[in-house]
């Protein structure tokens, strides 16, 4: 009986963004707090000369990122890797094509209270 190959879940990418004069120092401390957490595959603190008031931590996880408090004023988004490529290789899909997202505008307007 042949064994099935182990299914490896797609990696998770967690972006945390901060703006303002303290963005870089706040996210540097946040980046340092990620060290040693289970599932962390790596993380970088990013800046851009084109957006000097913006700093971003991009982290990769083997499972969903931990539930952590973000620095004051920071926002975060988690993404699941759907496909990847490496130099000299074909793009590899890691999961099936996602289902179309529901129409958020229609859904949010249906939940609004009268007069808002």
PDB file of N, CA and C in Angstrom, residues 57-111:
ATOM      1  N   UNK A  57       6.205  45.559   8.337  1.00  0.00           N
ATOM      2  CA  UNK A  57       6.808  44.267   8.673  1.00  0.00           C
ATOM      3  C   UNK A  57       6.107  43.228   7.803  1.00  0.00           C
ATOM      4  N   UNK A  58       6.887  42.475   7.048  1.00  0.00           N
ATOM      5  CA  UNK A  58       6.384  41.361   6.253  1.00  0.00           C
ATOM      6  C   UNK A  58       6.917  40.095   6.903  1.00  0.00           C
ATOM      7  N   UNK A  59       6.017  39.243   7.393  1.00  0.00           N
ATOM      8  CA  UNK A  59       6.454  38.008   8.049  1.00  0.00           C
ATOM      9  C   UNK A  59       5.781  36.809   7.400  1.00  0.00           C
ATOM     10  N   UNK A  60       6.506  35.692   7.373  1.00  0.00           N
ATOM     11  CA  UNK A  60       6.011  34.438   6.799  1.00  0.00           C
ATOM     12  C   UNK A  60       5.845  33.432   7.927  1.00  0.00           C
ATOM     13  N   UNK A  61       4.751  32.686   7.868  1.00  0.00           N
ATOM     14  CA  UNK A  61       4.401  31.741   8.931  1.00  0.00           C
ATOM     15  C   UNK A  61       4.017  30.399   8.325  1.00  0.00           C
ATOM     16  N   UNK A  62       4.325  29.332   9.031  1.00  0.00           N
ATOM     17  CA  UNK A  62       3.941  27.989   8.583  1.00  0.00           C
ATOM     18  C   UNK A  62       2.509  27.656   9.003  1.00  0.00           C
ATOM     19  N   UNK A  63       1.909  28.505   9.798  1.00  0.00           N
ATOM     20  CA  UNK A  63       0.526  28.363  10.276  1.00  0.00           C
ATOM     21  C   UNK A  63      -0.010  29.787  10.439  1.00  0.00           C
ATOM     22  N   UNK A  64      -1.274  29.942  10.786  1.00  0.00           N
ATOM     23  CA  UNK A  64      -1.748  31.311  11.000  1.00  0.00           C
ATOM     24  C   UNK A  64      -0.894  32.039  12.038  1.00  0.00           C
ATOM     25  N   UNK A  65      -0.619  33.327  11.807  1.00  0.00           N
ATOM     26  CA  UNK A  65       0.187  34.087  12.762  1.00  0.00           C
ATOM     27  C   UNK A  65      -0.483  34.142  14.126  1.00  0.00           C
ATOM     28  N   UNK A  66       0.296  34.368  15.180  1.00  0.00           N
ATOM     29  CA  UNK A  66      -0.287  34.430  16.524  1.00  0.00           C
ATOM     30  C   UNK A  66      -1.187  35.648  16.676  1.00  0.00           C
ATOM     31  N   UNK A  67      -2.084  35.563  17.606  1.00  0.00           N
ATOM     32  CA  UNK A  67      -2.961  36.681  17.926  1.00  0.00           C
ATOM     33  C   UNK A  67      -2.178  37.601  18.857  1.00  0.00           C
ATOM     34  N   UNK A  68      -1.653  38.679  18.303  1.00  0.00           N
ATOM     35  CA  UNK A  68      -0.806  39.603  19.060  1.00  0.00           C
ATOM     36  C   UNK A  68      -1.367  41.010  18.946  1.00  0.00           C
ATOM     37  N   UNK A  69      -1.117  41.800  19.967  1.00  0.00           N
ATOM     38  CA  UNK A  69      -1.484  43.199  19.901  1.00  0.00           C
ATOM     39  C   UNK A  69      -0.479  43.921  19.008  1.00  0.00           C
ATOM     40  N   UNK A  70      -0.997  44.730  18.089  1.00  0.00           N
ATOM     41  CA  UNK A  70      -0.140  45.500  17.193  1.00  0.00           C
ATOM     42  C   UNK A  70       0.284  46.791  17.877  1.00  0.00           C
ATOM     43  N   UNK A  71       1.384  47.390  17.420  1.00  0.00           N
ATOM     44  CA  UNK A  71       1.785  48.680  17.979  1.00  0.00           C
ATOM     45  C   UNK A  71       0.675  49.718  17.776  1.00  0.00           C
ATOM     46  N   UNK A  72       0.643  50.745  18.608  1.00  0.00           N
ATOM     47  CA  UNK A  72      -0.393  51.777  18.472  1.00  0.00           C
ATOM     48  C   UNK A  72      -0.429  52.355  17.056  1.00  0.00           C
ATOM     49  N   UNK A  73      -1.624  52.419  16.488  1.00  0.00           N
ATOM     50  CA  UNK A  73      -1.818  52.978  15.153  1.00  0.00           C
ATOM     51  C   UNK A  73      -1.488  52.048  14.006  1.00  0.00           C
ATOM     52  N   UNK A  74      -0.950  50.870  14.282  1.00  0.00           N
ATOM     53  CA  UNK A  74      -0.586  49.929  13.217  1.00  0.00           C
ATOM     54  C   UNK A  74      -1.816  49.155  12.749  1.00  0.00           C
ATOM     55  N   UNK A  75      -1.754  48.717  11.496  1.00  0.00           N
ATOM     56  CA  UNK A  75      -2.803  47.867  10.920  1.00  0.00           C
ATOM     57  C   UNK A  75      -2.142  46.633  10.342  1.00  0.00           C
ATOM     58  N   UNK A  76      -2.887  45.535  10.292  1.00  0.00           N
ATOM     59  CA  UNK A  76      -2.308  44.301   9.784  1.00  0.00           C
ATOM     60  C   UNK A  76      -3.269  43.525   8.909  1.00  0.00           C
ATOM     61  N   UNK A  77      -2.697  42.743   8.000  1.00  0.00           N
ATOM     62  CA  UNK A  77      -3.460  41.885   7.108  1.00  0.00           C
ATOM     63  C   UNK A  77      -2.733  40.562   6.985  1.00  0.00           C
ATOM     64  N   UNK A  78      -3.478  39.480   6.966  1.00  0.00           N
ATOM     65  CA  UNK A  78      -2.901  38.157   6.758  1.00  0.00           C
ATOM     66  C   UNK A  78      -3.361  37.636   5.400  1.00  0.00           C
ATOM     67  N   UNK A  79      -2.431  37.061   4.674  1.00  0.00           N
ATOM     68  CA  UNK A  79      -2.704  36.491   3.361  1.00  0.00           C
ATOM     69  C   UNK A  79      -2.231  35.049   3.356  1.00  0.00           C
ATOM     70  N   UNK A  80      -2.884  34.209   2.573  1.00  0.00           N
ATOM     71  CA  UNK A  80      -2.447  32.839   2.365  1.00  0.00           C
ATOM     72  C   UNK A  80      -1.794  32.761   0.994  1.00  0.00           C
ATOM     73  N   UNK A  81      -0.620  32.158   0.923  1.00  0.00           N
ATOM     74  CA  UNK A  81       0.090  32.062  -0.344  1.00  0.00           C
ATOM     75  C   UNK A  81      -0.685  31.145  -1.280  1.00  0.00           C
ATOM     76  N   UNK A  82      -1.082  31.683  -2.435  1.00  0.00           N
ATOM     77  CA  UNK A  82      -1.850  30.918  -3.413  1.00  0.00           C
ATOM     78  C   UNK A  82      -0.945  30.304  -4.480  1.00  0.00           C
ATOM     79  N   UNK A  83       0.175  30.960  -4.779  1.00  0.00           N
ATOM     80  CA  UNK A  83       1.120  30.464  -5.776  1.00  0.00           C
ATOM     81  C   UNK A  83       2.469  31.092  -5.478  1.00  0.00           C
ATOM     82  N   UNK A  84       3.522  30.462  -5.969  1.00  0.00           N
ATOM     83  CA  UNK A  84       4.862  31.005  -5.758  1.00  0.00           C
ATOM     84  C   UNK A  84       5.746  30.670  -6.947  1.00  0.00           C
ATOM     85  N   UNK A  85       6.845  31.382  -7.056  1.00  0.00           N
ATOM     86  CA  UNK A  85       7.834  31.068  -8.089  1.00  0.00           C
ATOM     87  C   UNK A  85       9.222  31.276  -7.520  1.00  0.00           C
ATOM     88  N   UNK A  86      10.172  30.627  -8.104  1.00  0.00           N
ATOM     89  CA  UNK A  86      11.582  30.744  -7.753  1.00  0.00           C
ATOM     90  C   UNK A  86      12.325  31.075  -9.043  1.00  0.00           C
ATOM     91  N   UNK A  87      13.490  31.681  -8.942  1.00  0.00           N
ATOM     92  CA  UNK A  87      14.241  31.977 -10.165  1.00  0.00           C
ATOM     93  C   UNK A  87      14.448  30.716 -11.000  1.00  0.00           C
ATOM     94  N   UNK A  88      14.142  30.821 -12.273  1.00  0.00           N
ATOM     95  CA  UNK A  88      14.357  29.705 -13.190  1.00  0.00           C
ATOM     96  C   UNK A  88      13.345  28.588 -13.113  1.00  0.00           C
ATOM     97  N   UNK A  89      12.240  28.765 -12.365  1.00  0.00           N
ATOM     98  CA  UNK A  89      11.242  27.694 -12.284  1.00  0.00           C
ATOM     99  C   UNK A  89       9.866  28.249 -12.632  1.00  0.00           C
ATOM    100  N   UNK A  90       8.974  27.340 -12.904  1.00  0.00           N
ATOM    101  CA  UNK A  90       7.598  27.700 -13.225  1.00  0.00           C
ATOM    102  C   UNK A  90       6.860  28.160 -11.970  1.00  0.00           C
ATOM    103  N   UNK A  91       5.822  28.962 -12.171  1.00  0.00           N
ATOM    104  CA  UNK A  91       4.960  29.354 -11.062  1.00  0.00           C
ATOM    105  C   UNK A  91       4.203  28.115 -10.605  1.00  0.00           C
ATOM    106  N   UNK A  92       4.181  27.887  -9.306  1.00  0.00           N
ATOM    107  CA  UNK A  92       3.493  26.722  -8.752  1.00  0.00           C
ATOM    108  C   UNK A  92       2.312  27.174  -7.929  1.00  0.00           C
ATOM    109  N   UNK A  93       1.133  26.651  -8.273  1.00  0.00           N
ATOM    110  CA  UNK A  93      -0.056  26.932  -7.474  1.00  0.00           C
ATOM    111  C   UNK A  93       0.011  26.091  -6.212  1.00  0.00           C
ATOM    112  N   UNK A  94      -0.264  26.724  -5.079  1.00  0.00           N
ATOM    113  CA  UNK A  94      -0.230  26.011  -3.807  1.00  0.00           C
ATOM    114  C   UNK A  94      -1.621  25.670  -3.313  1.00  0.00           C
ATOM    115  N   UNK A  95      -2.624  26.232  -3.944  1.00  0.00           N
ATOM    116  CA  UNK A  95      -4.000  25.953  -3.557  1.00  0.00           C
ATOM    117  C   UNK A  95      -4.885  26.173  -4.770  1.00  0.00           C
ATOM    118  N   UNK A  96      -6.105  25.701  -4.672  1.00  0.00           N
ATOM    119  CA  UNK A  96      -7.060  25.888  -5.747  1.00  0.00           C
ATOM    120  C   UNK A  96      -7.378  27.371  -5.890  1.00  0.00           C
ATOM    121  N   UNK A  97      -7.857  27.751  -7.061  1.00  0.00           N
ATOM    122  CA  UNK A  97      -8.269  29.134  -7.269  1.00  0.00           C
ATOM    123  C   UNK A  97      -9.304  29.510  -6.224  1.00  0.00           C
ATOM    124  N   UNK A  98      -9.157  30.690  -5.617  1.00  0.00           N
ATOM    125  CA  UNK A  98     -10.116  31.093  -4.582  1.00  0.00           C
ATOM    126  C   UNK A  98     -11.498  31.351  -5.161  1.00  0.00           C
ATOM    127  N   UNK A  99     -12.496  31.117  -4.317  1.00  0.00           N
ATOM    128  CA  UNK A  99     -13.874  31.428  -4.699  1.00  0.00           C
ATOM    129  C   UNK A  99     -13.996  32.937  -4.791  1.00  0.00           C
ATOM    130  N   UNK A 100     -14.857  33.451  -5.672  1.00  0.00           N
ATOM    131  CA  UNK A 100     -15.043  34.904  -5.713  1.00  0.00           C
ATOM    132  C   UNK A 100     -15.554  35.399  -4.367  1.00  0.00           C
ATOM    133  N   UNK A 101     -15.003  36.535  -3.946  1.00  0.00           N
ATOM    134  CA  UNK A 101     -15.415  37.118  -2.664  1.00  0.00           C
ATOM    135  C   UNK A 101     -16.835  37.647  -2.782  1.00  0.00           C
ATOM    136  N   UNK A 102     -17.612  37.564  -1.688  1.00  0.00           N
ATOM    137  CA  UNK A 102     -18.950  38.133  -1.736  1.00  0.00           C
ATOM    138  C   UNK A 102     -18.856  39.639  -1.921  1.00  0.00           C
ATOM    139  N   UNK A 103     -19.900  40.218  -2.450  1.00  0.00           N
ATOM    140  CA  UNK A 103     -19.951  41.649  -2.677  1.00  0.00           C
ATOM    141  C   UNK A 103     -20.027  42.351  -1.331  1.00  0.00           C
ATOM    142  N   UNK A 104     -18.870  42.840  -0.842  1.00  0.00           N
ATOM    143  CA  UNK A 104     -18.820  43.457   0.489  1.00  0.00           C
ATOM    144  C   UNK A 104     -19.656  44.719   0.573  1.00  0.00           C
ATOM    145  N   UNK A 105     -19.691  45.503  -0.508  1.00  0.00           N
ATOM    146  CA  UNK A 105     -20.450  46.747  -0.484  1.00  0.00           C
ATOM    147  C   UNK A 105     -21.934  46.454  -0.252  1.00  0.00           C
ATOM    148  N   UNK A 106     -22.456  45.468  -0.962  1.00  0.00           N
ATOM    149  CA  UNK A 106     -23.868  45.114  -0.791  1.00  0.00           C
ATOM    150  C   UNK A 106     -24.112  44.549   0.601  1.00  0.00           C
ATOM    151  N   UNK A 107     -23.175  43.722   1.080  1.00  0.00           N
ATOM    152  CA  UNK A 107     -23.350  43.118   2.400  1.00  0.00           C
ATOM    153  C   UNK A 107     -23.265  44.176   3.489  1.00  0.00           C
ATOM    154  N   UNK A 108     -22.302  45.136   3.381  1.00  0.00           N
ATOM    155  CA  UNK A 108     -22.170  46.136   4.426  1.00  0.00           C
ATOM    156  C   UNK A 108     -23.327  47.120   4.413  1.00  0.00           C
ATOM    157  N   UNK A 109     -23.848  47.444   3.230  1.00  0.00           N
ATOM    158  CA  UNK A 109     -24.959  48.384   3.201  1.00  0.00           C
ATOM    159  C   UNK A 109     -26.221  47.738   3.762  1.00  0.00           C
ATOM    160  N   UNK A 110     -26.337  46.427   3.650  1.00  0.00           N
ATOM    161  CA  UNK A 110     -27.503  45.743   4.192  1.00  0.00           C
ATOM    162  C   UNK A 110     -27.476  45.735   5.707  1.00  0.00           C
ATOM    163  N   UNK A 111     -26.282  45.867   6.331  1.00  0.00           N
ATOM    164  CA  UNK A 111     -26.170  45.824   7.792  1.00  0.00           C
ATOM    165  C   UNK A 111     -26.225  47.206   8.413  1.00  0.00           C
TER     166      UNK A 111
END
